[in-house]
Amino acid sequence: MSRGWGRQWRLRALKSCLDCGTSFCALHLELHQRAPALQRHVLSEPLQDLEGRVCQKHRRPLELFCRDDHTCVCQFCTEGEHKNHSTVPLEEEGKDRKTKLGKTQAELLEMILERLDKISEIKHSVELRKKSTEEELAASEQLCASVVRCVERSRRELEEDLREDQEAAEREAEEMVAQLQQEITSLKTRSTDTVHLLHTEDNLHLLQADPALCCPPETRSWAGVRVNTHVCVEAAMVKMEKTLRDQLQSIPQRKLRRIQQYEVDVTLDPVTAHPKLLLSADRKQVRCGDKPQKVPPSPLRFDSCACVLATQRFASGRHYFQVRVGGKTGWGVGVASEALQRKGEVCVSPEEGVWTLVLRAGPEYWAADHTPQRLTPCGELRTLGVFLDYDGGRVAFYDVENTALLYAFTHLTFTDRLHPFFSPYNNDGGGNSAPLVITPVNHTT
């Protein structure tokens, strides 16, 4: 009952007096409206926590805000310890605080939206990775199935060869047995005639008989004839090994062909090209001239290093392009962040947002990783394949002629859009004048 009456009493309160520290119903509020001394009291809408709205020191309403001490004060406080402090009415400070809260709320909403976008991005990346994994699994399964089929085919061929050899050996043995049996029959006949003459008493008949009966007939010598009991599978195994070796050697080529399906049409961006770089009309070739050209100034242009970016930029997916690099003594090719510094020296490293392979005098091929890695391709590298898996965090480089993986930057996390990156290096007095040439993939071979 008391709790019910309490709720009923609070509902009947019309005003709260900050000076008295209590709330009043309409009946008790009349005294505040009639008595001159009470009319100066500060009334407000009904409040529950009246004690927290009164200065604990002066027992006066907290009507001001001290900006120096960041606290609410009463009028008497401004005449004491808060004298000469910057104080404003609560309404004014409340308005400023709401303005700040409004900005904060907008920022919070923006942060929420950013995180929602990030969630969508992460989920999208997971889906892309799942799709890539399924594609890789399917390709691996297909590749393994192909090798298994090759092994099974070689096994069948070996089995057929062994059976054919066995059948041929059996036929040869049967022919020899038949020949021996024929000779035995002939010899038995000869032996019978010889025995008959040995037992005859008729010398005339004996002497008139064929003189050849006195000598063994000329027959094949079987002393050295043997049936080979050793099964020789060496030739068949050599054939099988060659077939398997050819099959395994074709795996890198198949992998490269699969990667080349992500080929993109890449063109050079003249706005980014260093003034000494000369681009072909189709923007597929770049070489370094002897002196700078007159070009329009641009914040996107490299001004110290002989570099140029492609027009294309990538923020997701898989992409592949090829560059003819043969005939040069120096170059750098790869991908670079859109935020790469264009002015001053360019540091070719992952820390600066550049993932490249370079050729230096020597010749020496290097992967410009955190710790540079020396590479040893099979002879001169003539055509370089560059594969970017943005979502998979991987940049790989291939020797196209030898279908060999040269190097791969892995476990990367990209935050900017990436451009294909090209540096033909300096002309070197004509010794390095050959161009870098963006070439299409030959899908017919």
CSV table of C-alpha atoms in Angstrom, one decimal:
chain,number,residue,atom,x,y,z
A,1,MET,CA,0.0,0.0,0.0
A,2,SER,CA,2.8,2.4,0.9
A,3,ARG,CA,4.5,1.9,-2.4
A,4,GLY,CA,1.2,2.5,-4.2
A,5,TRP,CA,0.6,5.7,-2.3
A,6,GLY,CA,4.2,6.7,-3.1
A,7,ARG,CA,3.6,6.4,-6.8
A,8,GLN,CA,0.3,8.2,-6.5
A,9,TRP,CA,2.0,11.1,-4.5
A,10,ARG,CA,4.8,11.4,-7.1
A,11,LEU,CA,2.2,11.6,-9.8
A,12,ARG,CA,0.4,14.5,-8.1
A,13,ALA,CA,3.6,16.6,-7.7
A,14,LEU,CA,3.4,19.7,-9.9
A,15,LYS,CA,6.7,21.4,-9.1
A,16,SER,CA,10.0,20.8,-7.3
A,17,CYS,CA,11.6,23.6,-5.2
A,18,LEU,CA,15.4,23.6,-5.4
A,19,ASP,CA,15.6,25.8,-2.4
A,20,CYS,CA,13.4,23.7,-0.2
A,21,GLY,CA,14.7,20.4,-1.7
A,22,THR,CA,11.3,18.9,-2.1
A,23,SER,CA,8.4,18.5,-4.5
A,24,PHE,CA,4.9,19.9,-4.0
A,25,CYS,CA,1.4,19.1,-5.1
A,26,ALA,CA,-1.0,21.8,-6.1
A,27,LEU,CA,-2.3,22.3,-2.5
A,28,HIS,CA,1.2,22.8,-0.9
A,29,LEU,CA,2.4,24.8,-3.8
A,30,GLU,CA,0.0,27.7,-3.1
A,31,LEU,CA,2.2,28.8,-0.2
A,32,HIS,CA,5.1,29.3,-2.6
A,33,GLN,CA,2.8,31.4,-4.8
A,34,ARG,CA,1.5,33.6,-1.9
A,35,ALA,CA,4.4,34.1,0.5
A,36,PRO,CA,6.8,36.8,-0.8
A,37,ALA,CA,9.9,35.1,0.7
A,38,LEU,CA,9.0,31.8,-1.0
A,39,GLN,CA,8.3,33.4,-4.4
A,40,ARG,CA,12.1,33.9,-4.8
A,41,HIS,CA,12.6,30.2,-4.6
A,42,VAL,CA,13.6,28.4,-7.8
A,43,LEU,CA,10.8,26.0,-9.0
A,44,SER,CA,11.2,23.4,-11.7
A,45,GLU,CA,9.3,20.5,-13.2
A,46,PRO,CA,8.9,17.6,-10.7
A,47,LEU,CA,12.3,16.0,-10.0
A,48,GLN,CA,13.4,12.9,-8.2
A,49,ASP,CA,17.0,13.6,-7.3
A,50,LEU,CA,16.7,17.1,-5.7
A,51,GLU,CA,19.7,16.6,-3.5
A,52,GLY,CA,22.0,16.3,-6.5
A,53,ARG,CA,20.8,19.7,-7.8
A,54,VAL,CA,21.6,21.7,-4.8
A,55,CYS,CA,25.1,23.0,-3.8
A,56,GLN,CA,26.2,20.9,-0.9
A,57,LYS,CA,28.2,23.9,0.6
A,58,HIS,CA,25.7,26.8,0.2
A,59,ARG,CA,22.4,24.8,-0.1
A,60,ARG,CA,21.6,26.9,-3.1
A,61,PRO,CA,20.4,25.7,-6.6
A,62,LEU,CA,23.2,24.7,-9.0
A,63,GLU,CA,22.4,27.3,-11.7
A,64,LEU,CA,25.9,27.9,-13.2
A,65,PHE,CA,28.7,25.9,-14.8
A,66,CYS,CA,32.4,26.6,-14.1
A,67,ARG,CA,34.4,26.0,-17.3
A,68,ASP,CA,37.7,26.2,-15.4
A,69,ASP,CA,36.9,23.4,-13.0
A,70,HIS,CA,34.3,21.6,-15.2
A,71,THR,CA,31.7,21.5,-12.5
A,72,CYS,CA,28.2,22.9,-11.7
A,73,VAL,CA,28.1,25.7,-9.0
A,74,CYS,CA,25.6,28.0,-7.3
A,75,GLN,CA,25.6,31.8,-7.3
A,76,PHE,CA,27.4,32.0,-4.0
A,77,CYS,CA,30.2,29.8,-5.3
A,78,THR,CA,31.1,32.5,-7.9
A,79,GLU,CA,31.8,34.8,-5.0
A,80,GLY,CA,34.1,32.4,-3.3
A,81,GLU,CA,36.4,29.7,-4.6
A,82,HIS,CA,35.2,30.1,-8.2
A,83,LYS,CA,35.6,33.8,-8.2
A,84,ASN,CA,37.2,35.1,-11.4
A,85,HIS,CA,36.5,31.7,-13.0
A,86,SER,CA,34.7,31.5,-16.3
A,87,THR,CA,31.1,30.6,-15.5
A,88,VAL,CA,28.0,30.4,-17.7
A,89,PRO,CA,24.4,29.5,-17.1
A,90,LEU,CA,23.6,25.9,-17.2
A,91,GLU,CA,21.3,26.5,-20.3
A,92,GLU,CA,24.2,28.0,-22.3
A,93,GLU,CA,26.7,25.2,-21.3
A,94,GLY,CA,24.0,22.6,-21.9
A,95,LYS,CA,23.5,24.0,-25.4
A,96,ASP,CA,27.2,23.8,-26.1
A,97,ARG,CA,27.3,20.3,-24.7
A,98,LYS,CA,24.5,19.2,-26.9
A,99,THR,CA,26.3,20.6,-29.9
A,100,LYS,CA,29.3,18.6,-29.0
A,101,LEU,CA,27.2,15.5,-28.4
A,102,GLY,CA,25.5,16.0,-31.7
A,103,LYS,CA,28.9,16.0,-33.4
A,104,THR,CA,29.9,13.0,-31.4
A,105,GLN,CA,26.7,11.2,-32.3
A,106,ALA,CA,27.4,11.9,-36.0
A,107,GLU,CA,30.9,10.6,-35.5
A,108,LEU,CA,29.6,7.5,-33.7
A,109,LEU,CA,27.1,6.8,-36.5
A,110,GLU,CA,30.0,7.2,-39.0
A,111,MET,CA,32.1,4.8,-37.0
A,112,ILE,CA,29.2,2.4,-36.9
A,113,LEU,CA,28.7,2.6,-40.6
A,114,GLU,CA,32.5,2.2,-41.2
A,115,ARG,CA,32.4,-1.0,-39.1
A,116,LEU,CA,29.3,-2.2,-40.9
A,117,ASP,CA,31.1,-1.6,-44.2
A,118,LYS,CA,34.1,-3.4,-42.8
A,119,ILE,CA,32.0,-6.4,-41.8
A,120,SER,CA,30.5,-6.5,-45.3
A,121,GLU,CA,34.1,-6.2,-46.7
A,122,ILE,CA,35.3,-9.0,-44.5
A,123,LYS,CA,32.4,-11.2,-45.4
A,124,HIS,CA,32.9,-10.5,-49.0
A,125,SER,CA,36.6,-11.3,-48.7
A,126,VAL,CA,35.7,-14.5,-47.0
A,127,GLU,CA,33.4,-15.4,-49.8
A,128,LEU,CA,36.0,-14.5,-52.4
A,129,ARG,CA,38.6,-16.6,-50.5
A,130,LYS,CA,36.1,-19.5,-50.2
A,131,LYS,CA,35.5,-19.3,-54.0
A,132,SER,CA,39.3,-19.1,-54.6
A,133,THR,CA,39.9,-22.1,-52.3
A,134,GLU,CA,37.2,-24.1,-54.1
A,135,GLU,CA,38.7,-23.2,-57.5
A,136,GLU,CA,42.2,-24.2,-56.2
A,137,LEU,CA,40.8,-27.4,-54.8
A,138,ALA,CA,39.0,-28.2,-58.1
A,139,ALA,CA,42.2,-27.4,-60.1
A,140,SER,CA,44.3,-29.5,-57.7
A,141,GLU,CA,41.8,-32.4,-57.9
A,142,GLN,CA,41.8,-32.1,-61.7
A,143,LEU,CA,45.6,-32.0,-61.8
A,144,CYS,CA,46.0,-35.0,-59.4
A,145,ALA,CA,43.3,-36.9,-61.4
A,146,SER,CA,45.3,-36.2,-64.6
A,147,VAL,CA,48.5,-37.5,-62.9
A,148,VAL,CA,46.6,-40.6,-61.6
A,149,ARG,CA,45.2,-41.3,-65.1
A,150,CYS,CA,48.7,-41.0,-66.5
A,151,VAL,CA,50.1,-43.4,-63.9
A,152,GLU,CA,47.2,-45.8,-64.6
A,153,ARG,CA,47.7,-45.6,-68.3
A,154,SER,CA,51.4,-46.2,-67.9
A,155,ARG,CA,50.7,-49.2,-65.7
A,156,ARG,CA,48.3,-50.7,-68.2
A,157,GLU,CA,50.9,-50.1,-71.0
A,158,LEU,CA,53.5,-51.8,-68.9
A,159,GLU,CA,51.2,-54.7,-68.1
A,160,GLU,CA,50.3,-55.0,-71.8
A,161,ASP,CA,54.0,-54.9,-72.8
A,162,LEU,CA,54.9,-57.6,-70.2
A,163,ARG,CA,52.0,-59.8,-71.4
A,164,GLU,CA,53.0,-59.4,-75.0
A,165,ASP,CA,56.6,-60.2,-74.2
A,166,GLN,CA,55.4,-63.3,-72.3
A,167,GLU,CA,53.2,-64.4,-75.2
A,168,ALA,CA,56.0,-63.9,-77.6
A,169,ALA,CA,58.4,-65.9,-75.4
A,170,GLU,CA,55.8,-68.7,-75.2
A,171,ARG,CA,55.3,-68.7,-79.0
A,172,GLU,CA,59.0,-68.9,-79.5
A,173,ALA,CA,59.3,-71.8,-77.0
A,174,GLU,CA,56.5,-73.7,-78.7
A,175,GLU,CA,58.1,-73.2,-82.1
A,176,MET,CA,61.4,-74.6,-80.7
A,177,VAL,CA,59.6,-77.6,-79.1
A,178,ALA,CA,57.9,-78.3,-82.3
A,179,GLN,CA,61.1,-78.1,-84.3
A,180,LEU,CA,62.8,-80.4,-81.7
A,181,GLN,CA,60.0,-82.9,-81.9
A,182,GLN,CA,60.3,-82.9,-85.7
A,183,GLU,CA,64.0,-83.5,-85.5
A,184,ILE,CA,63.5,-86.3,-82.9
A,185,THR,CA,61.0,-88.0,-85.3
A,186,SER,CA,63.5,-87.7,-88.1
A,187,LEU,CA,66.4,-89.0,-85.9
A,188,LYS,CA,64.3,-91.9,-84.7
A,189,THR,CA,63.6,-92.9,-88.3
A,190,ARG,CA,67.3,-92.6,-89.0
A,191,SER,CA,68.1,-94.6,-85.9
A,192,THR,CA,65.7,-97.4,-86.9
A,193,ASP,CA,67.4,-97.6,-90.3
A,194,THR,CA,70.8,-97.7,-88.7
A,195,VAL,CA,69.9,-100.4,-86.3
A,196,HIS,CA,68.5,-102.5,-89.1
A,197,LEU,CA,71.8,-102.3,-91.0
A,198,LEU,CA,73.7,-103.1,-87.9
A,199,HIS,CA,71.9,-106.4,-87.6
A,200,THR,CA,71.9,-107.4,-91.2
A,201,GLU,CA,74.1,-110.4,-92.4
A,202,ASP,CA,73.7,-109.3,-96.0
A,203,ASN,CA,76.9,-107.4,-96.8
A,204,LEU,CA,75.7,-106.6,-100.3
A,205,HIS,CA,72.6,-104.9,-98.9
A,206,LEU,CA,74.8,-103.2,-96.2
A,207,LEU,CA,77.2,-101.8,-98.8
A,208,GLN,CA,74.5,-100.7,-101.2
A,209,ALA,CA,72.7,-98.7,-98.4
A,210,ASP,CA,73.1,-94.9,-98.3
A,211,PRO,CA,76.6,-94.1,-97.1
A,212,ALA,CA,75.2,-91.0,-95.3
A,213,LEU,CA,73.7,-93.4,-92.8
A,214,CYS,CA,77.2,-93.9,-91.4
A,215,CYS,CA,77.3,-90.3,-90.3
A,216,PRO,CA,74.9,-88.3,-88.0
A,217,PRO,CA,72.7,-86.0,-90.0
A,218,GLU,CA,73.4,-82.3,-90.1
A,219,THR,CA,71.0,-80.7,-87.7
A,220,ARG,CA,70.7,-77.4,-85.7
A,221,SER,CA,72.9,-77.2,-82.7
A,222,TRP,CA,70.7,-76.7,-79.6
A,223,ALA,CA,73.5,-76.5,-77.1
A,224,GLY,CA,73.4,-72.7,-76.9
A,225,VAL,CA,69.6,-72.4,-77.2
A,226,ARG,CA,68.0,-71.1,-74.0
A,227,VAL,CA,64.6,-69.7,-73.1
A,228,ASN,CA,65.2,-66.4,-71.3
A,229,THR,CA,63.7,-66.8,-67.9
A,230,HIS,CA,64.6,-63.2,-66.9
A,231,VAL,CA,61.7,-60.7,-67.3
A,232,CYS,CA,63.3,-57.4,-68.4
A,233,VAL,CA,61.1,-54.4,-67.6
A,234,GLU,CA,63.8,-51.8,-67.9
A,235,ALA,CA,62.8,-50.5,-71.2
A,236,ALA,CA,59.1,-50.4,-70.1
A,237,MET,CA,60.1,-48.7,-66.9
A,238,VAL,CA,62.2,-46.1,-68.8
A,239,LYS,CA,59.2,-45.4,-71.0
A,240,MET,CA,56.9,-45.1,-67.9
A,241,GLU,CA,59.3,-42.8,-66.1
A,242,LYS,CA,59.6,-40.6,-69.2
A,243,THR,CA,55.8,-40.4,-69.4
A,244,LEU,CA,55.5,-39.5,-65.8
A,245,ARG,CA,58.3,-37.0,-66.0
A,246,ASP,CA,56.7,-35.3,-68.9
A,247,GLN,CA,53.4,-35.2,-67.0
A,248,LEU,CA,55.0,-33.7,-63.9
A,249,GLN,CA,56.9,-31.2,-66.0
A,250,SER,CA,53.7,-30.0,-67.5
A,251,ILE,CA,52.2,-29.1,-64.1
A,252,PRO,CA,53.9,-25.7,-63.9
A,253,GLN,CA,52.8,-24.9,-67.4
A,254,ARG,CA,49.2,-25.9,-66.5
A,255,LYS,CA,49.4,-23.7,-63.4
A,256,LEU,CA,50.7,-20.7,-65.4
A,257,ARG,CA,47.9,-21.2,-68.0
A,258,ARG,CA,45.3,-21.2,-65.2
A,259,ILE,CA,46.8,-17.9,-63.8
A,260,GLN,CA,46.9,-16.4,-67.3
A,261,GLN,CA,43.1,-16.7,-67.5
A,262,TYR,CA,43.1,-13.6,-65.3
A,263,GLU,CA,44.9,-11.5,-67.9
A,264,VAL,CA,44.0,-7.8,-67.9
A,265,ASP,CA,44.7,-5.2,-70.6
A,266,VAL,CA,47.3,-2.9,-69.1
A,267,THR,CA,48.3,0.5,-70.5
A,268,LEU,CA,50.8,3.0,-69.2
A,269,ASP,CA,49.7,6.3,-67.6
A,270,PRO,CA,51.6,9.2,-69.2
A,271,VAL,CA,50.5,11.5,-66.3
A,272,THR,CA,52.7,9.5,-63.9
A,273,ALA,CA,55.7,9.0,-66.2
A,274,HIS,CA,59.1,10.6,-65.3
A,275,PRO,CA,60.0,13.3,-67.8
A,276,LYS,CA,62.9,11.2,-69.2
A,277,LEU,CA,60.6,8.2,-70.0
A,278,LEU,CA,59.4,7.8,-73.6
A,279,LEU,CA,56.1,6.0,-74.1
A,280,SER,CA,54.8,4.4,-77.3
A,281,ALA,CA,51.7,5.7,-79.0
A,282,ASP,CA,49.7,2.6,-77.8
A,283,ARG,CA,51.1,3.1,-74.3
A,284,LYS,CA,52.4,-0.5,-74.2
A,285,GLN,CA,56.1,0.3,-74.3
A,286,VAL,CA,58.4,2.5,-72.2
A,287,ARG,CA,62.1,3.3,-72.4
A,288,CYS,CA,64.3,5.9,-70.9
A,289,GLY,CA,65.6,8.7,-73.0
A,290,ASP,CA,68.8,10.7,-72.7
A,291,LYS,CA,67.3,13.9,-71.4
A,292,PRO,CA,64.0,15.1,-69.8
A,293,GLN,CA,61.1,16.1,-72.0
A,294,LYS,CA,58.8,19.1,-71.5
A,295,VAL,CA,55.8,17.6,-69.7
A,296,PRO,CA,52.9,19.2,-67.8
A,297,PRO,CA,53.6,19.4,-64.0
A,298,SER,CA,51.5,16.9,-62.0
A,299,PRO,CA,51.4,15.8,-58.4
A,300,LEU,CA,51.1,12.3,-59.8
A,301,ARG,CA,54.3,12.4,-61.8
A,302,PHE,CA,57.6,10.8,-60.6
A,303,ASP,CA,60.2,13.5,-60.6
A,304,SER,CA,63.3,11.7,-59.5
A,305,CYS,CA,63.1,8.0,-60.4
A,306,ALA,CA,62.5,6.7,-63.9
A,307,CYS,CA,59.1,5.1,-63.1
A,308,VAL,CA,55.6,5.0,-64.5
A,309,LEU,CA,52.4,3.4,-63.3
A,310,ALA,CA,49.6,1.9,-65.4
A,311,THR,CA,46.3,3.5,-65.8
A,312,GLN,CA,44.5,0.4,-64.4
A,313,ARG,CA,44.1,0.1,-60.6
A,314,PHE,CA,42.9,-2.8,-58.6
A,315,ALA,CA,41.2,-3.0,-55.2
A,316,SER,CA,40.0,-6.6,-55.3
A,317,GLY,CA,40.2,-9.8,-57.4
A,318,ARG,CA,42.9,-11.5,-59.4
A,319,HIS,CA,44.9,-9.9,-62.2
A,320,TYR,CA,47.7,-11.0,-64.5
A,321,PHE,CA,49.9,-9.2,-67.0
A,322,GLN,CA,53.1,-9.9,-68.9
A,323,VAL,CA,56.1,-7.7,-69.7
A,324,ARG,CA,58.9,-8.4,-72.2
A,325,VAL,CA,62.1,-7.5,-70.3
A,326,GLY,CA,64.8,-9.2,-72.5
A,327,GLY,CA,67.7,-7.3,-73.9
A,328,LYS,CA,68.0,-4.9,-70.9
A,329,THR,CA,70.7,-4.5,-68.2
A,330,GLY,CA,68.3,-3.1,-65.6
A,331,TRP,CA,64.6,-2.8,-64.9
A,332,GLY,CA,62.0,-3.0,-62.2
A,333,VAL,CA,58.5,-4.5,-62.7
A,334,GLY,CA,55.6,-5.2,-60.2
A,335,VAL,CA,52.7,-3.5,-58.5
A,336,ALA,CA,52.6,-0.4,-56.3
A,337,SER,CA,50.2,1.3,-54.0
A,338,GLU,CA,48.3,4.3,-55.3
A,339,ALA,CA,49.6,6.2,-52.3
A,340,LEU,CA,53.3,5.7,-53.4
A,341,GLN,CA,55.4,8.8,-53.0
A,342,ARG,CA,56.0,10.4,-56.4
A,343,LYS,CA,58.3,13.1,-55.4
A,344,GLY,CA,61.9,12.5,-54.5
A,345,GLU,CA,63.7,9.1,-54.4
A,346,VAL,CA,61.4,6.0,-54.5
A,347,CYS,CA,62.3,3.2,-52.1
A,348,VAL,CA,61.3,0.0,-53.9
A,349,SER,CA,60.2,-2.1,-50.9
A,350,PRO,CA,57.0,-3.5,-49.4
A,351,GLU,CA,57.3,-0.9,-46.6
A,352,GLU,CA,56.7,1.8,-49.2
A,353,GLY,CA,53.9,-0.1,-50.9
A,354,VAL,CA,55.9,-1.5,-53.8
A,355,TRP,CA,56.3,-5.2,-54.7
A,356,THR,CA,58.7,-5.8,-57.5
A,357,LEU,CA,61.3,-7.9,-59.2
A,358,VAL,CA,64.4,-6.0,-60.4
A,359,LEU,CA,67.4,-6.6,-62.6
A,360,ARG,CA,70.7,-5.0,-61.7
A,361,ALA,CA,74.1,-5.0,-63.3
A,362,GLY,CA,75.8,-8.3,-63.1
A,363,PRO,CA,73.3,-9.4,-64.2
A,364,GLU,CA,71.6,-10.0,-60.9
A,365,TYR,CA,67.9,-10.7,-60.4
A,366,TRP,CA,66.4,-9.7,-57.1
A,367,ALA,CA,63.0,-9.8,-55.4
A,368,ALA,CA,62.7,-6.5,-53.5
A,369,ASP,CA,61.3,-7.9,-50.3
A,370,HIS,CA,61.8,-6.7,-46.8
A,371,THR,CA,65.1,-8.6,-47.0
A,372,PRO,CA,66.1,-8.6,-50.8
A,373,GLN,CA,66.2,-12.1,-52.2
A,374,ARG,CA,68.6,-13.1,-55.0
A,375,LEU,CA,67.0,-15.1,-57.8
A,376,THR,CA,68.5,-17.6,-60.2
A,377,PRO,CA,66.3,-18.0,-63.3
A,378,CYS,CA,67.3,-20.5,-66.1
A,379,GLY,CA,69.3,-18.1,-68.2
A,380,GLU,CA,68.3,-14.6,-69.2
A,381,LEU,CA,64.7,-13.7,-68.2
A,382,ARG,CA,62.9,-12.6,-71.4
A,383,THR,CA,59.2,-12.4,-70.4
A,384,LEU,CA,58.0,-11.7,-66.9
A,385,GLY,CA,54.5,-12.7,-65.8
A,386,VAL,CA,53.0,-10.7,-62.8
A,387,PHE,CA,50.1,-12.2,-60.9
A,388,LEU,CA,48.2,-10.2,-58.3
A,389,ASP,CA,45.7,-11.9,-56.0
A,390,TYR,CA,44.4,-8.8,-54.1
A,391,ASP,CA,42.0,-10.6,-51.8
A,392,GLY,CA,44.5,-13.5,-51.2
A,393,GLY,CA,47.3,-11.1,-50.3
A,394,ARG,CA,49.7,-12.4,-52.9
A,395,VAL,CA,52.0,-11.0,-55.7
A,396,ALA,CA,53.8,-13.7,-57.8
A,397,PHE,CA,56.3,-13.5,-60.6
A,398,TYR,CA,56.8,-16.0,-63.4
A,399,ASP,CA,59.4,-16.8,-66.0
A,400,VAL,CA,56.9,-17.3,-68.9
A,401,GLU,CA,59.3,-19.0,-71.3
A,402,ASN,CA,60.3,-21.7,-68.7
A,403,THR,CA,56.8,-21.7,-67.0
A,404,ALA,CA,58.6,-21.3,-63.6
A,405,LEU,CA,57.6,-19.5,-60.5
A,406,LEU,CA,60.4,-17.0,-59.7
A,407,TYR,CA,59.2,-15.5,-56.4
A,408,ALA,CA,56.0,-14.7,-54.5
A,409,PHE,CA,55.2,-12.1,-51.9
A,410,THR,CA,52.6,-13.8,-49.6
A,411,HIS,CA,50.5,-13.1,-46.5
A,412,LEU,CA,50.0,-9.5,-47.6
A,413,THR,CA,47.2,-7.1,-46.5
A,414,PHE,CA,46.5,-4.4,-49.0
A,415,THR,CA,44.7,-1.2,-47.9
A,416,ASP,CA,45.1,0.9,-51.0
A,417,ARG,CA,44.4,0.4,-54.7
A,418,LEU,CA,47.3,-1.1,-56.6
A,419,HIS,CA,48.7,-0.1,-60.0
A,420,PRO,CA,51.1,-2.1,-62.2
A,421,PHE,CA,54.5,-0.5,-61.8
A,422,PHE,CA,57.3,-0.2,-64.4
A,423,SER,CA,60.8,1.2,-64.3
A,424,PRO,CA,63.1,0.7,-67.4
A,425,TYR,CA,66.0,2.2,-65.4
A,426,ASN,CA,68.3,4.8,-66.9
A,427,ASN,CA,69.5,4.6,-70.5
A,428,ASP,CA,73.1,4.0,-69.5
A,429,GLY,CA,74.5,5.7,-72.6
A,430,GLY,CA,72.4,3.4,-74.8
A,431,GLY,CA,73.4,0.2,-73.1
A,432,ASN,CA,70.0,-0.1,-71.6
A,433,SER,CA,67.9,1.5,-74.3
A,434,ALA,CA,65.6,-1.5,-75.0
A,435,PRO,CA,62.0,-0.8,-73.9
A,436,LEU,CA,59.9,-2.7,-71.4
A,437,VAL,CA,57.0,-4.0,-73.5
A,438,ILE,CA,53.6,-5.1,-72.2
A,439,THR,CA,52.7,-8.2,-74.2
A,440,PRO,CA,49.5,-10.2,-74.5
A,441,VAL,CA,49.3,-13.8,-73.4
A,442,ASN,CA,49.6,-16.3,-76.3
A,443,HIS,CA,46.7,-18.7,-75.5
A,444,THR,CA,47.3,-20.9,-78.6
A,445,THR,CA,50.5,-22.6,-77.4
